Amino acid sequence: MKSIYCGTIGIEYMHINNVEQCDWLREKFETPGIKESTTEEKKLLLARLIRAEGLEEFFAKKWPSEKRFGLEGCEVLIPGLKTIIDVSSDLGVDTFIVGMPHRGRLNVLANVCRKPLAKIICQFHSNIKPAEEGSGDVKYHLGTFVERENRMTNKQVKIAVCANPSHLEAVGPVVQGKTRAEQYYRGDKQGKKVMSILMHGDAAFAGQGVVYETFHLSDLPAYTTHGTIHVVVNNQIGFTTDPRMSRSSPYSTDVARVVNAPIFHVNADYPEDVNYACKIAAEWRATFQKDVVIDLVGYRRYGHNEIDQPMFTQPLMYKKINQQTTVKVKYAQHLLNTGVVTEEELKAEEQKYQKILEEGNVLAKQETAMHNRDWLDSPWKNFFEHKDPMQRPETGINLKTLQHIAKVVNSPPPDKEFKVHPGILRILKSGRDMEKEKMADWALGEKLALGSLLMEGYHVRLSGQDSERGTFSHRHSVIHDQDRDKKFYVPLNHLNDSQAHFTVCNSSLSEYAVLGFEVGYAQTNPNSLVIWEAQFGDFANTAQCIIDQFISSGQDKWMRQLGIVLFLPHGMEGMGPEHSSARLERFLQMCNDDSDLFPKIDADFVMQQLHEINMIVVNCTTPANLFHVIRRQIYLPFRKPLIMMSPKSLLRHPMARSKFDEMIEGTKFRRLIPEEGGAQEDPTSVEKLLFCTGKVYYELVKERQANNLDEKVAIARIEQISPFPFDLVQEECNKYSSAKICWVQEEHKNQGAWSYIQPRLDTVLRKTTRRDKGAVRYIGRPSAASPACGNKRMHEDERNVFLRTAFELND
């Protein structure tokens, strides 16, 4: 018992409440002699250690002052990962999706993925310029994709290492989403072909809450990847923070206990034990389709990076580290002593790899440009071929298809024994009545868009908190039997026999991990529509890292186009500070268009804008525009994130309806909806032109009617805020050449779209034919720290003030 449990492997499994799994683990570790390695396995292990250590030594010698976040102190990670891949490949896995932090990344790319050394080494050369546009990223954040033969199994394997930011653990849920998508598209329902490997630092594994959130997705039906192998590179330190100050639990891996994952703590100076733990981890995952953790207890030979001085904060620890010989030296000496290898064999292996490194360096010096596309973690084969990036997509569909979808989604389940809630039956009847009138409310407009894409063969996935029913009880995409558990009906999966599959799922109560998951899912296949819906728009706050690091900047940093859609309920409706604003201003601030540059308006202008913007931000007011903008996501010849300020009260607003005629062939998304009432009949008599976006439009219309000012005040809705519709706004300003121009919003002045709109409207005004090119006037709530007030009366008073101001003609 002492030799088994008190040696160089600590096996943590007694928390698992499954007898079969515990017995399986006991057999794997308690059987006498079961961990013994063959002579060939020992030689292979040494060769892999030579490469792991040799690469770091080479970098340190050539570029001693360059940051690379080397693996020194835990080089055994490399043979460990290769063992996981070898064993898993033998068990049938052929695709590995990998996520990891910066430490050891270059070593993994070179010695696990076998990415050409010249491509890695040229990243150290400061004289090589990028070949493409974009900011690029530092070398230890970049991803890659390789397809190669596994020499141990003679099988082809694909390895994708996902690009990640410095925000530790952010890539974890992205990897899981990508893995799940790969499994879905391959029909791999048990994860036997595609698997994920996640590497972690000890401090981050214990400290970052997204780790816990991601673990809790592991067994959920719509999110499981059927087991992930987690490898913790345990340096026993976090930057400069001692473990005694960085966590309250005994081990950095304790978070994994919540999902009954076994944890193998292994001394990283004992390569054979590391190899065995990795072998058992791969077998565990294949047997039980559950997560497992390998805790490589090692150290960090240098500081946080190679030019950092760790003696400032950990003097005693680093005195001991400085006395340590490397794991390769220790293991080589062990094999020499036991006669497994000779001095000649050892030197030959070292010289062989040194030659490979030098040859790679020579080739790197021949590189003339650095291509970001070489670092794509999941290339979209053939997607961009034969596509004209300036080809404007057609998004309208024929009337019969609209009527068919509307009929199906508003019909009860065909099973006569299926008991539908009376309230749902009333909603379905209302939908059938709209179908007869050829009208759509918001919910039907969404279903028409999703249903048409499904019928055209595009997979659609919609996830979020309460997304099946919808936060505001408007969607009802899943109908539940009132008498039978687990009996439900998804109308959008019953459109026809050849349609694509519609996945709609309620997520765990997480934003960070779930949005990260959906980002990974969307990265995998551009010919699918992936939507994440926030319960309320401001809940996206806790997913801000994913928005900042992957969605808004991913293409600029990593050439990673992304077509994900975010539904963020937004609107000032007296619901208090936390259920009003989706923080529209933050998304607009992240958009990369130039507010002071009036663009060239030509036939390609609309597509050029979409092609150059980093993400699209819309605030639609009609179901027809919702329909078109969703369909446009798929039919664009490229991919951009779509941020949608989705409505709340408009879901049932009697004016927020669209005719089917606005969705048929020949119709399209309207970036700006101009005044369509009496004011547009005689523009010269209009005294005020109000620009706005979102549901405040309907409040302005109501107030205008109450004041009998239909002929005096024109209202234009900007539906696509970014990229800004310079051309259409210019048309409106020229049309109402005598009118004062105002921007009206319901948000506070320091929030909402105003800070984005103001400079762009000023730029437009300088390019109009108007005599008065003065600045646009703001009308709305005053600046405030909170997004909205909590007092209902105060909310009404604030709204009445700005609505009254909007229609004062003599101000």
mmCIF file of N, CA and C in Angstrom, residues 479-549:
data_model
loop_
_atom_site.group_PDB
_atom_site.id
_atom_site.type_symbol
_atom_site.label_atom_id
_atom_site.label_comp_id
_atom_site.label_asym_id
_atom_site.label_seq_id
_atom_site.Cartn_x
_atom_site.Cartn_y
_atom_site.Cartn_z
ATOM 1 N N ILE A 479 -41.693 22.540 -26.977
ATOM 2 C CA ILE A 479 -43.002 22.372 -26.341
ATOM 3 C C ILE A 479 -42.966 21.115 -25.482
ATOM 4 N N HIS A 480 -43.330 21.255 -24.216
ATOM 5 C CA HIS A 480 -43.231 20.149 -23.263
ATOM 6 C C HIS A 480 -44.603 19.523 -23.011
ATOM 7 N N ASP A 481 -44.625 18.202 -22.964
ATOM 8 C CA ASP A 481 -45.836 17.470 -22.601
ATOM 9 C C ASP A 481 -46.143 17.733 -21.130
ATOM 10 N N GLN A 482 -47.365 18.050 -20.836
ATOM 11 C CA GLN A 482 -47.751 18.425 -19.472
ATOM 12 C C GLN A 482 -47.915 17.230 -18.538
ATOM 13 N N ASP A 483 -47.937 16.020 -19.096
ATOM 14 C CA ASP A 483 -48.155 14.827 -18.262
ATOM 15 C C ASP A 483 -46.978 13.860 -18.244
ATOM 16 N N ARG A 484 -46.074 13.969 -19.245
ATOM 17 C CA ARG A 484 -44.978 12.995 -19.364
ATOM 18 C C ARG A 484 -43.629 13.709 -19.311
ATOM 19 N N ASP A 485 -42.765 13.250 -18.410
ATOM 20 C CA ASP A 485 -41.435 13.838 -18.275
ATOM 21 C C ASP A 485 -40.573 13.489 -19.489
ATOM 22 N N LYS A 486 -39.692 14.399 -19.858
ATOM 23 C CA LYS A 486 -38.743 14.219 -20.964
ATOM 24 C C LYS A 486 -39.432 14.018 -22.313
ATOM 25 N N LYS A 487 -40.704 14.344 -22.381
ATOM 26 C CA LYS A 487 -41.423 14.266 -23.657
ATOM 27 C C LYS A 487 -41.602 15.692 -24.164
ATOM 28 N N PHE A 488 -40.953 15.981 -25.292
ATOM 29 C CA PHE A 488 -41.032 17.343 -25.808
ATOM 30 C C PHE A 488 -41.008 17.327 -27.329
ATOM 31 N N TYR A 489 -41.328 18.471 -27.912
ATOM 32 C CA TYR A 489 -41.463 18.599 -29.363
ATOM 33 C C TYR A 489 -40.797 19.891 -29.798
ATOM 34 N N VAL A 490 -39.907 19.806 -30.803
ATOM 35 C CA VAL A 490 -39.210 20.984 -31.332
ATOM 36 C C VAL A 490 -39.703 21.210 -32.758
ATOM 37 N N PRO A 491 -40.637 22.133 -32.951
ATOM 38 C CA PRO A 491 -41.245 22.314 -34.287
ATOM 39 C C PRO A 491 -40.231 22.553 -35.401
ATOM 40 N N LEU A 492 -39.156 23.306 -35.105
ATOM 41 C CA LEU A 492 -38.195 23.634 -36.164
ATOM 42 C C LEU A 492 -37.383 22.426 -36.628
ATOM 43 N N ASN A 493 -37.539 21.295 -35.963
ATOM 44 C CA ASN A 493 -36.905 20.067 -36.453
ATOM 45 C C ASN A 493 -37.875 19.197 -37.242
ATOM 46 N N HIS A 494 -39.035 19.774 -37.596
ATOM 47 C CA HIS A 494 -40.048 19.009 -38.333
ATOM 48 C C HIS A 494 -40.527 19.787 -39.555
ATOM 49 N N LEU A 495 -39.610 20.489 -40.205
ATOM 50 C CA LEU A 495 -39.975 21.288 -41.382
ATOM 51 C C LEU A 495 -40.052 20.424 -42.627
ATOM 52 N N ASN A 496 -39.047 19.590 -42.853
ATOM 53 C CA ASN A 496 -39.081 18.600 -43.940
ATOM 54 C C ASN A 496 -38.013 17.546 -43.680
ATOM 55 N N ASP A 497 -37.974 16.531 -44.505
ATOM 56 C CA ASP A 497 -37.076 15.394 -44.265
ATOM 57 C C ASP A 497 -35.615 15.710 -44.552
ATOM 58 N N SER A 498 -35.342 16.706 -45.372
ATOM 59 C CA SER A 498 -33.964 16.973 -45.788
ATOM 60 C C SER A 498 -33.333 18.150 -45.054
ATOM 61 N N GLN A 499 -34.013 18.705 -44.090
ATOM 62 C CA GLN A 499 -33.507 19.895 -43.403
ATOM 63 C C GLN A 499 -32.289 19.564 -42.536
ATOM 64 N N ALA A 500 -31.552 20.612 -42.177
ATOM 65 C CA ALA A 500 -30.459 20.473 -41.204
ATOM 66 C C ALA A 500 -31.047 20.441 -39.794
ATOM 67 N N HIS A 501 -30.210 20.076 -38.838
ATOM 68 C CA HIS A 501 -30.691 19.928 -37.464
ATOM 69 C C HIS A 501 -30.675 21.266 -36.723
ATOM 70 N N PHE A 502 -31.697 21.490 -35.950
ATOM 71 C CA PHE A 502 -31.792 22.680 -35.101
ATOM 72 C C PHE A 502 -31.517 22.274 -33.662
ATOM 73 N N THR A 503 -30.473 22.848 -33.082
ATOM 74 C CA THR A 503 -30.156 22.617 -31.670
ATOM 75 C C THR A 503 -30.529 23.856 -30.880
ATOM 76 N N VAL A 504 -31.410 23.697 -29.919
ATOM 77 C CA VAL A 504 -31.733 24.789 -29.006
ATOM 78 C C VAL A 504 -31.605 24.241 -27.604
ATOM 79 N N CYS A 505 -30.906 24.965 -26.736
ATOM 80 C CA CYS A 505 -30.651 24.402 -25.419
ATOM 81 C C CYS A 505 -30.537 25.490 -24.362
ATOM 82 N N ASN A 506 -31.112 25.193 -23.209
ATOM 83 C CA ASN A 506 -30.891 26.034 -22.037
ATOM 84 C C ASN A 506 -29.506 25.722 -21.488
ATOM 85 N N SER A 507 -28.728 26.749 -21.250
ATOM 86 C CA SER A 507 -27.367 26.542 -20.755
ATOM 87 C C SER A 507 -27.352 26.509 -19.232
ATOM 88 N N SER A 508 -26.200 26.189 -18.680
ATOM 89 C CA SER A 508 -26.003 26.379 -17.249
ATOM 90 C C SER A 508 -26.015 27.884 -16.970
ATOM 91 N N LEU A 509 -26.090 28.242 -15.706
ATOM 92 C CA LEU A 509 -26.180 29.667 -15.364
ATOM 93 C C LEU A 509 -24.783 30.290 -15.408
ATOM 94 N N SER A 510 -24.226 30.285 -16.605
ATOM 95 C CA SER A 510 -22.878 30.790 -16.845
ATOM 96 C C SER A 510 -22.905 31.627 -18.108
ATOM 97 N N GLU A 511 -22.153 32.714 -18.108
ATOM 98 C CA GLU A 511 -21.992 33.499 -19.328
ATOM 99 C C GLU A 511 -20.595 33.305 -19.917
ATOM 100 N N TYR A 512 -19.578 33.428 -19.085
ATOM 101 C CA TYR A 512 -18.189 33.354 -19.534
ATOM 102 C C TYR A 512 -17.922 32.045 -20.281
ATOM 103 N N ALA A 513 -18.171 30.929 -19.610
ATOM 104 C CA ALA A 513 -17.859 29.632 -20.221
ATOM 105 C C ALA A 513 -18.789 29.311 -21.379
ATOM 106 N N VAL A 514 -20.059 29.629 -21.249
ATOM 107 C CA VAL A 514 -21.011 29.258 -22.297
ATOM 108 C C VAL A 514 -20.765 30.074 -23.564
ATOM 109 N N LEU A 515 -20.521 31.371 -23.428
ATOM 110 C CA LEU A 515 -20.217 32.156 -24.622
ATOM 111 C C LEU A 515 -18.904 31.676 -25.243
ATOM 112 N N GLY A 516 -17.914 31.362 -24.401
ATOM 113 C CA GLY A 516 -16.667 30.811 -24.927
ATOM 114 C C GLY A 516 -16.910 29.521 -25.691
ATOM 115 N N PHE A 517 -17.753 28.677 -25.150
ATOM 116 C CA PHE A 517 -18.112 27.413 -25.806
ATOM 117 C C PHE A 517 -18.713 27.679 -27.186
ATOM 118 N N GLU A 518 -19.654 28.622 -27.254
ATOM 119 C CA GLU A 518 -20.321 28.902 -28.531
ATOM 120 C C GLU A 518 -19.359 29.538 -29.533
ATOM 121 N N VAL A 519 -18.396 30.315 -29.047
ATOM 122 C CA VAL A 519 -17.368 30.864 -29.936
ATOM 123 C C VAL A 519 -16.574 29.724 -30.570
ATOM 124 N N GLY A 520 -16.169 28.756 -29.749
ATOM 125 C CA GLY A 520 -15.451 27.609 -30.279
ATOM 126 C C GLY A 520 -16.289 26.823 -31.271
ATOM 127 N N TYR A 521 -17.569 26.679 -30.972
ATOM 128 C CA TYR A 521 -18.482 25.960 -31.871
ATOM 129 C C TYR A 521 -18.579 26.675 -33.215
ATOM 130 N N ALA A 522 -18.691 28.017 -33.147
ATOM 131 C CA ALA A 522 -18.838 28.806 -34.371
ATOM 132 C C ALA A 522 -17.557 28.827 -35.201
ATOM 133 N N GLN A 523 -16.404 28.700 -34.550
ATOM 134 C CA GLN A 523 -15.128 28.704 -35.272
ATOM 135 C C GLN A 523 -14.988 27.505 -36.212
ATOM 136 N N THR A 524 -15.683 26.438 -35.903
ATOM 137 C CA THR A 524 -15.416 25.156 -36.545
ATOM 138 C C THR A 524 -15.929 25.087 -37.976
ATOM 139 N N ASN A 525 -17.139 25.566 -38.199
ATOM 140 C CA ASN A 525 -17.759 25.437 -39.519
ATOM 141 C C ASN A 525 -18.447 26.743 -39.879
ATOM 142 N N PRO A 526 -17.996 27.426 -40.936
ATOM 143 C CA PRO A 526 -18.623 28.705 -41.300
ATOM 144 C C PRO A 526 -20.029 28.541 -41.860
ATOM 145 N N ASN A 527 -20.376 27.329 -42.272
ATOM 146 C CA ASN A 527 -21.701 27.080 -42.851
ATOM 147 C C ASN A 527 -22.693 26.627 -41.792
ATOM 148 N N SER A 528 -22.679 27.305 -40.680
ATOM 149 C CA SER A 528 -23.649 27.057 -39.610
ATOM 150 C C SER A 528 -23.909 28.377 -38.907
ATOM 151 N N LEU A 529 -25.056 28.485 -38.295
ATOM 152 C CA LEU A 529 -25.417 29.697 -37.564
ATOM 153 C C LEU A 529 -25.425 29.376 -36.072
ATOM 154 N N VAL A 530 -24.567 30.040 -35.329
ATOM 155 C CA VAL A 530 -24.456 29.807 -33.887
ATOM 156 C C VAL A 530 -24.843 31.092 -33.164
ATOM 157 N N ILE A 531 -25.825 30.976 -32.273
ATOM 158 C CA ILE A 531 -26.360 32.140 -31.563
ATOM 159 C C ILE A 531 -26.224 31.911 -30.066
ATOM 160 N N TRP A 532 -25.683 32.912 -29.371
ATOM 161 C CA TRP A 532 -25.714 32.906 -27.909
ATOM 162 C C TRP A 532 -26.638 34.024 -27.461
ATOM 163 N N GLU A 533 -27.561 33.682 -26.587
ATOM 164 C CA GLU A 533 -28.528 34.666 -26.101
ATOM 165 C C GLU A 533 -28.315 34.902 -24.611
ATOM 166 N N ALA A 534 -28.165 36.159 -24.242
ATOM 167 C CA ALA A 534 -28.078 36.510 -22.825
ATOM 168 C C ALA A 534 -29.485 36.581 -22.252
ATOM 169 N N GLN A 535 -29.630 36.175 -21.002
ATOM 170 C CA GLN A 535 -30.944 36.277 -20.364
ATOM 171 C C GLN A 535 -31.396 37.733 -20.335
ATOM 172 N N PHE A 536 -30.506 38.618 -19.948
ATOM 173 C CA PHE A 536 -30.643 40.066 -20.124
ATOM 174 C C PHE A 536 -29.317 40.558 -20.698
ATOM 175 N N GLY A 537 -29.377 41.628 -21.470
ATOM 176 C CA GLY A 537 -28.196 42.075 -22.192
ATOM 177 C C GLY A 537 -26.996 42.345 -21.319
ATOM 178 N N ASP A 538 -27.234 42.921 -20.127
ATOM 179 C CA ASP A 538 -26.089 43.288 -19.288
ATOM 180 C C ASP A 538 -25.432 42.066 -18.646
ATOM 181 N N PHE A 539 -26.037 40.882 -18.781
ATOM 182 C CA PHE A 539 -25.388 39.678 -18.261
ATOM 183 C C PHE A 539 -24.150 39.331 -19.079
ATOM 184 N N ALA A 540 -24.041 39.928 -20.259
ATOM 185 C CA ALA A 540 -22.826 39.742 -21.053
ATOM 186 C C ALA A 540 -21.604 40.323 -20.354
ATOM 187 N N ASN A 541 -21.823 41.148 -19.331
ATOM 188 C CA ASN A 541 -20.694 41.707 -18.565
ATOM 189 C C ASN A 541 -19.726 40.622 -18.116
ATOM 190 N N THR A 542 -20.265 39.512 -17.625
ATOM 191 C CA THR A 542 -19.396 38.481 -17.067
ATOM 192 C C THR A 542 -18.760 37.609 -18.145
ATOM 193 N N ALA A 543 -19.093 37.896 -19.403
ATOM 194 C CA ALA A 543 -18.432 37.215 -20.524
ATOM 195 C C ALA A 543 -17.557 38.194 -21.301
ATOM 196 N N GLN A 544 -17.258 39.328 -20.680
ATOM 197 C CA GLN A 544 -16.555 40.397 -21.398
ATOM 198 C C GLN A 544 -15.202 39.936 -21.936
ATOM 199 N N CYS A 545 -14.532 39.058 -21.214
ATOM 200 C CA CYS A 545 -13.230 38.562 -21.672
ATOM 201 C C CYS A 545 -13.357 37.885 -23.032
ATOM 202 N N ILE A 546 -14.369 37.072 -23.214
ATOM 203 C CA ILE A 546 -14.572 36.384 -24.493
ATOM 204 C C ILE A 546 -14.890 37.399 -25.586
ATOM 205 N N ILE A 547 -15.708 38.391 -25.250
ATOM 206 C CA ILE A 547 -16.066 39.420 -26.241
ATOM 207 C C ILE A 547 -14.827 40.209 -26.656
ATOM 208 N N ASP A 548 -14.036 40.633 -25.673
ATOM 209 C CA ASP A 548 -12.853 41.455 -25.966
ATOM 210 C C ASP A 548 -11.778 40.670 -26.694
ATOM 211 N N GLN A 549 -11.487 39.465 -26.238
ATOM 212 C CA GLN A 549 -10.308 38.745 -26.703
ATOM 213 C C GLN A 549 -10.549 37.865 -27.917
#
